[in-house]
Amino acid sequence: IAEGSAQGGGIVHMAANDIFQHIKGATDRIFLVRVSFLEIYNEEVRDLLDTSSNNGHLPIREDPQRGVFVPSKEEIVTNMESLLQILFQGDKARVFA
């Protein structure tokens, strides 16, 4: 994730660029972009943005209104750079075998 840019990066960089280009072009609407970063490893769901509690492990829940969800930490981002900064932070917390 840390390598690349909007013009020459991988799919994450290109997707982030597309999201904010679309937002920039839609001046008649207001957008709120929230980011979470989860990892499924050894059949456990971990929140890569909130490793302070419960070792980051999250329960999978089901709600009649929301459906299946994971209660994870979310960050609000306003541009591509802040989005990538959050993803860099979460990438550092990943587990590698």
Short mmCIF file of N, CA and C in Angstrom, two decimals:
data_model
loop_
_atom_site.label_atom_id
_atom_site.label_comp_id
_atom_site.label_asym_id
_atom_site.label_seq_id
_atom_site.Cartn_x
_atom_site.Cartn_y
_atom_site.Cartn_z
N ILE A 1 0.83 -1.20 0.00
CA ILE A 1 0.00 0.00 0.00
C ILE A 1 0.87 1.25 0.00
N ALA A 2 2.00 1.20 0.69
CA ALA A 2 2.83 2.39 0.85
C ALA A 2 3.49 2.83 -0.45
N GLU A 3 3.58 1.95 -1.41
CA GLU A 3 4.25 2.31 -2.66
C GLU A 3 3.23 2.77 -3.69
N GLY A 4 3.64 3.74 -4.49
CA GLY A 4 2.78 4.18 -5.59
C GLY A 4 2.11 5.50 -5.31
N SER A 5 1.36 5.93 -6.31
CA SER A 5 0.61 7.18 -6.24
C SER A 5 -0.68 6.99 -7.01
N ALA A 6 -1.49 8.02 -7.05
CA ALA A 6 -2.76 7.93 -7.78
C ALA A 6 -2.56 7.64 -9.25
N GLN A 7 -1.46 8.15 -9.81
CA GLN A 7 -1.22 7.96 -11.23
C GLN A 7 -0.54 6.62 -11.52
N GLY A 8 0.38 6.18 -10.65
CA GLY A 8 1.14 4.99 -10.95
C GLY A 8 1.10 3.94 -9.86
N GLY A 9 0.12 3.99 -9.00
CA GLY A 9 0.06 3.04 -7.89
C GLY A 9 -0.74 1.81 -8.24
N GLY A 10 -1.00 1.03 -7.22
CA GLY A 10 -1.79 -0.17 -7.38
C GLY A 10 -3.27 0.14 -7.31
N ILE A 11 -4.04 -0.90 -7.11
CA ILE A 11 -5.50 -0.75 -7.12
C ILE A 11 -6.01 0.13 -5.98
N VAL A 12 -5.36 0.08 -4.83
CA VAL A 12 -5.79 0.91 -3.69
C VAL A 12 -5.64 2.39 -4.03
N HIS A 13 -4.50 2.77 -4.60
CA HIS A 13 -4.27 4.16 -4.96
C HIS A 13 -5.24 4.62 -6.05
N MET A 14 -5.45 3.78 -7.04
CA MET A 14 -6.36 4.14 -8.12
C MET A 14 -7.80 4.25 -7.61
N ALA A 15 -8.22 3.35 -6.72
CA ALA A 15 -9.58 3.40 -6.17
C ALA A 15 -9.76 4.65 -5.33
N ALA A 16 -8.77 4.97 -4.49
CA ALA A 16 -8.85 6.18 -3.66
C ALA A 16 -8.93 7.42 -4.54
N ASN A 17 -8.14 7.46 -5.58
CA ASN A 17 -8.18 8.59 -6.51
C ASN A 17 -9.54 8.70 -7.18
N ASP A 18 -10.09 7.59 -7.63
CA ASP A 18 -11.41 7.60 -8.28
C ASP A 18 -12.50 8.09 -7.33
N ILE A 19 -12.45 7.64 -6.08
CA ILE A 19 -13.46 8.07 -5.10
C ILE A 19 -13.46 9.58 -4.95
N PHE A 20 -12.29 10.14 -4.74
CA PHE A 20 -12.24 11.59 -4.49
C PHE A 20 -12.40 12.41 -5.76
N GLN A 21 -12.08 11.87 -6.91
CA GLN A 21 -12.37 12.56 -8.16
C GLN A 21 -13.88 12.62 -8.39
N HIS A 22 -14.57 11.53 -8.07
CA HIS A 22 -16.03 11.52 -8.20
C HIS A 22 -16.66 12.54 -7.25
N ILE A 23 -16.18 12.57 -6.02
CA ILE A 23 -16.70 13.53 -5.04
C ILE A 23 -16.46 14.96 -5.52
N LYS A 24 -15.27 15.22 -6.04
CA LYS A 24 -14.94 16.56 -6.53
C LYS A 24 -15.87 16.98 -7.67
N GLY A 25 -16.27 16.03 -8.51
CA GLY A 25 -17.13 16.35 -9.65
C GLY A 25 -18.60 16.48 -9.30
N ALA A 26 -19.00 15.99 -8.15
CA ALA A 26 -20.42 16.04 -7.76
C ALA A 26 -20.63 17.17 -6.77
N THR A 27 -20.64 18.38 -7.27
CA THR A 27 -20.73 19.56 -6.40
C THR A 27 -22.13 19.77 -5.80
N ASP A 28 -23.13 19.06 -6.31
CA ASP A 28 -24.49 19.23 -5.81
C ASP A 28 -24.81 18.30 -4.64
N ARG A 29 -23.81 17.52 -4.18
CA ARG A 29 -24.03 16.56 -3.09
C ARG A 29 -22.97 16.74 -2.02
N ILE A 30 -23.28 16.24 -0.84
CA ILE A 30 -22.33 16.22 0.27
C ILE A 30 -22.00 14.77 0.56
N PHE A 31 -20.71 14.47 0.69
CA PHE A 31 -20.25 13.11 0.93
C PHE A 31 -19.56 13.01 2.27
N LEU A 32 -19.67 11.85 2.90
CA LEU A 32 -18.93 11.52 4.11
C LEU A 32 -18.23 10.20 3.83
N VAL A 33 -16.91 10.22 3.85
CA VAL A 33 -16.13 9.01 3.56
C VAL A 33 -15.57 8.50 4.88
N ARG A 34 -15.98 7.29 5.24
CA ARG A 34 -15.50 6.64 6.46
C ARG A 34 -14.66 5.43 6.07
N VAL A 35 -13.57 5.22 6.80
CA VAL A 35 -12.63 4.16 6.48
C VAL A 35 -12.46 3.24 7.68
N SER A 36 -12.50 1.95 7.42
CA SER A 36 -12.11 0.96 8.42
C SER A 36 -11.17 -0.02 7.72
N PHE A 37 -10.38 -0.75 8.50
CA PHE A 37 -9.38 -1.64 7.92
C PHE A 37 -9.39 -2.92 8.75
N LEU A 38 -9.91 -3.99 8.17
CA LEU A 38 -10.05 -5.26 8.87
C LEU A 38 -9.16 -6.31 8.24
N GLU A 39 -8.78 -7.29 9.05
CA GLU A 39 -8.00 -8.42 8.57
C GLU A 39 -8.63 -9.70 9.10
N ILE A 40 -8.79 -10.66 8.24
CA ILE A 40 -9.24 -11.99 8.65
C ILE A 40 -8.03 -12.90 8.58
N TYR A 41 -7.63 -13.42 9.75
CA TYR A 41 -6.43 -14.25 9.84
C TYR A 41 -6.69 -15.35 10.86
N ASN A 42 -6.46 -16.58 10.48
CA ASN A 42 -6.72 -17.74 11.36
C ASN A 42 -8.15 -17.71 11.92
N GLU A 43 -9.10 -17.41 11.06
CA GLU A 43 -10.52 -17.38 11.38
C GLU A 43 -10.89 -16.37 12.47
N GLU A 44 -10.08 -15.34 12.63
CA GLU A 44 -10.38 -14.26 13.55
C GLU A 44 -10.36 -12.94 12.79
N VAL A 45 -11.30 -12.07 13.14
CA VAL A 45 -11.37 -10.75 12.51
C VAL A 45 -10.65 -9.77 13.42
N ARG A 46 -9.70 -9.04 12.86
CA ARG A 46 -8.94 -8.06 13.62
C ARG A 46 -9.16 -6.68 13.04
N ASP A 47 -9.28 -5.70 13.93
CA ASP A 47 -9.37 -4.30 13.53
C ASP A 47 -7.95 -3.75 13.49
N LEU A 48 -7.46 -3.44 12.32
CA LEU A 48 -6.09 -2.97 12.17
C LEU A 48 -5.91 -1.51 12.54
N LEU A 49 -7.01 -0.80 12.77
CA LEU A 49 -6.92 0.59 13.20
C LEU A 49 -7.05 0.74 14.70
N ASP A 50 -7.51 -0.29 15.40
CA ASP A 50 -7.69 -0.21 16.85
C ASP A 50 -7.11 -1.46 17.49
N THR A 51 -5.83 -1.46 17.70
CA THR A 51 -5.17 -2.61 18.30
C THR A 51 -5.03 -2.46 19.82
N SER A 52 -5.60 -1.41 20.39
CA SER A 52 -5.42 -1.15 21.82
C SER A 52 -6.24 -2.08 22.72
N SER A 53 -7.39 -2.51 22.27
CA SER A 53 -8.25 -3.31 23.14
C SER A 53 -8.50 -4.69 22.54
N ASN A 54 -8.51 -5.70 23.39
CA ASN A 54 -8.86 -7.07 23.01
C ASN A 54 -7.97 -7.59 21.87
N ASN A 55 -6.75 -7.10 21.82
CA ASN A 55 -5.81 -7.52 20.80
C ASN A 55 -6.36 -7.29 19.39
N GLY A 56 -7.33 -6.38 19.26
CA GLY A 56 -7.88 -6.05 17.97
C GLY A 56 -8.91 -7.05 17.44
N HIS A 57 -9.18 -8.13 18.18
CA HIS A 57 -10.13 -9.14 17.69
C HIS A 57 -11.56 -8.66 17.86
N LEU A 58 -12.36 -8.90 16.84
CA LEU A 58 -13.73 -8.39 16.81
C LEU A 58 -14.73 -9.52 16.65
N PRO A 59 -15.88 -9.39 17.28
CA PRO A 59 -16.95 -10.37 17.05
C PRO A 59 -17.71 -10.03 15.77
N ILE A 60 -18.24 -11.04 15.13
CA ILE A 60 -19.13 -10.83 13.98
C ILE A 60 -20.54 -10.88 14.53
N ARG A 61 -21.31 -9.84 14.23
CA ARG A 61 -22.66 -9.73 14.78
C ARG A 61 -23.68 -9.68 13.65
N GLU A 62 -24.92 -9.96 14.04
CA GLU A 62 -26.02 -9.89 13.08
C GLU A 62 -27.15 -9.09 13.70
N ASP A 63 -27.73 -8.21 12.91
CA ASP A 63 -28.80 -7.33 13.35
C ASP A 63 -29.90 -7.34 12.29
N PRO A 64 -31.17 -7.37 12.70
CA PRO A 64 -32.25 -7.38 11.70
C PRO A 64 -32.23 -6.16 10.77
N GLN A 65 -31.80 -5.01 11.28
CA GLN A 65 -31.77 -3.79 10.46
C GLN A 65 -30.51 -3.68 9.61
N ARG A 66 -29.36 -3.95 10.23
CA ARG A 66 -28.07 -3.76 9.56
C ARG A 66 -27.57 -4.99 8.82
N GLY A 67 -28.07 -6.16 9.20
CA GLY A 67 -27.55 -7.39 8.63
C GLY A 67 -26.31 -7.83 9.39
N VAL A 68 -25.41 -8.54 8.73
CA VAL A 68 -24.18 -9.00 9.35
C VAL A 68 -23.17 -7.85 9.33
N PHE A 69 -22.53 -7.60 10.49
CA PHE A 69 -21.56 -6.51 10.57
C PHE A 69 -20.51 -6.80 11.62
N VAL A 70 -19.44 -6.05 11.55
CA VAL A 70 -18.36 -6.12 12.53
C VAL A 70 -18.23 -4.73 13.14
N PRO A 71 -18.35 -4.61 14.46
CA PRO A 71 -18.23 -3.29 15.10
C PRO A 71 -16.76 -2.85 15.13
N SER A 72 -16.35 -2.11 14.14
CA SER A 72 -14.95 -1.72 14.00
C SER A 72 -14.78 -0.22 14.15
N LYS A 73 -13.54 0.18 14.37
CA LYS A 73 -13.22 1.60 14.43
C LYS A 73 -13.28 2.18 13.03
N GLU A 74 -13.84 3.36 12.92
CA GLU A 74 -13.91 4.05 11.63
C GLU A 74 -13.29 5.42 11.75
N GLU A 75 -12.61 5.82 10.71
CA GLU A 75 -12.01 7.15 10.63
C GLU A 75 -12.68 7.90 9.48
N ILE A 76 -12.93 9.18 9.68
CA ILE A 76 -13.47 10.02 8.62
C ILE A 76 -12.30 10.65 7.87
N VAL A 77 -12.32 10.55 6.55
CA VAL A 77 -11.26 11.13 5.73
C VAL A 77 -11.86 12.15 4.77
N THR A 78 -11.04 13.13 4.41
CA THR A 78 -11.53 14.21 3.56
C THR A 78 -10.81 14.31 2.22
N ASN A 79 -9.73 13.54 2.06
CA ASN A 79 -9.01 13.57 0.80
C ASN A 79 -8.22 12.28 0.64
N MET A 80 -7.63 12.10 -0.53
CA MET A 80 -6.91 10.88 -0.83
C MET A 80 -5.72 10.68 0.10
N GLU A 81 -5.04 11.75 0.43
CA GLU A 81 -3.86 11.64 1.29
C GLU A 81 -4.23 11.15 2.68
N SER A 82 -5.32 11.66 3.26
CA SER A 82 -5.72 11.21 4.59
C SER A 82 -6.21 9.76 4.56
N LEU A 83 -6.85 9.37 3.47
CA LEU A 83 -7.27 7.98 3.31
C LEU A 83 -6.05 7.06 3.27
N LEU A 84 -5.07 7.40 2.45
CA LEU A 84 -3.87 6.56 2.35
C LEU A 84 -3.09 6.54 3.65
N GLN A 85 -3.08 7.65 4.38
CA GLN A 85 -2.38 7.68 5.67
C GLN A 85 -3.01 6.68 6.65
N ILE A 86 -4.33 6.61 6.68
CA ILE A 86 -5.02 5.64 7.55
C ILE A 86 -4.69 4.22 7.09
N LEU A 87 -4.68 3.99 5.80
CA LEU A 87 -4.36 2.65 5.30
C LEU A 87 -2.91 2.26 5.59
N PHE A 88 -1.99 3.21 5.54
CA PHE A 88 -0.60 2.93 5.90
C PHE A 88 -0.51 2.51 7.36
N GLN A 89 -1.26 3.23 8.21
CA GLN A 89 -1.27 2.92 9.64
C GLN A 89 -1.78 1.49 9.87
N GLY A 90 -2.86 1.12 9.24
CA GLY A 90 -3.42 -0.21 9.39
C GLY A 90 -2.52 -1.28 8.80
N ASP A 91 -1.85 -0.96 7.71
CA ASP A 91 -0.96 -1.93 7.06
C ASP A 91 0.18 -2.35 7.99
N LYS A 92 0.63 -1.46 8.83
CA LYS A 92 1.71 -1.76 9.78
C LYS A 92 1.28 -2.77 10.83
N ALA A 93 -0.03 -2.86 11.09
CA ALA A 93 -0.54 -3.77 12.13
C ALA A 93 -0.91 -5.16 11.59
N ARG A 94 -0.71 -5.37 10.30
CA ARG A 94 -1.08 -6.67 9.70
C ARG A 94 -0.20 -7.79 10.23
N VAL A 95 -0.75 -9.01 10.18
CA VAL A 95 -0.02 -10.20 10.59
C VAL A 95 0.55 -10.86 9.34
N PHE A 96 1.81 -11.20 9.38
CA PHE A 96 2.45 -11.90 8.28
C PHE A 96 2.93 -13.25 8.75
N ALA A 97 2.63 -14.28 7.98
CA ALA A 97 3.04 -15.63 8.36
C ALA A 97 4.48 -15.90 7.97
#
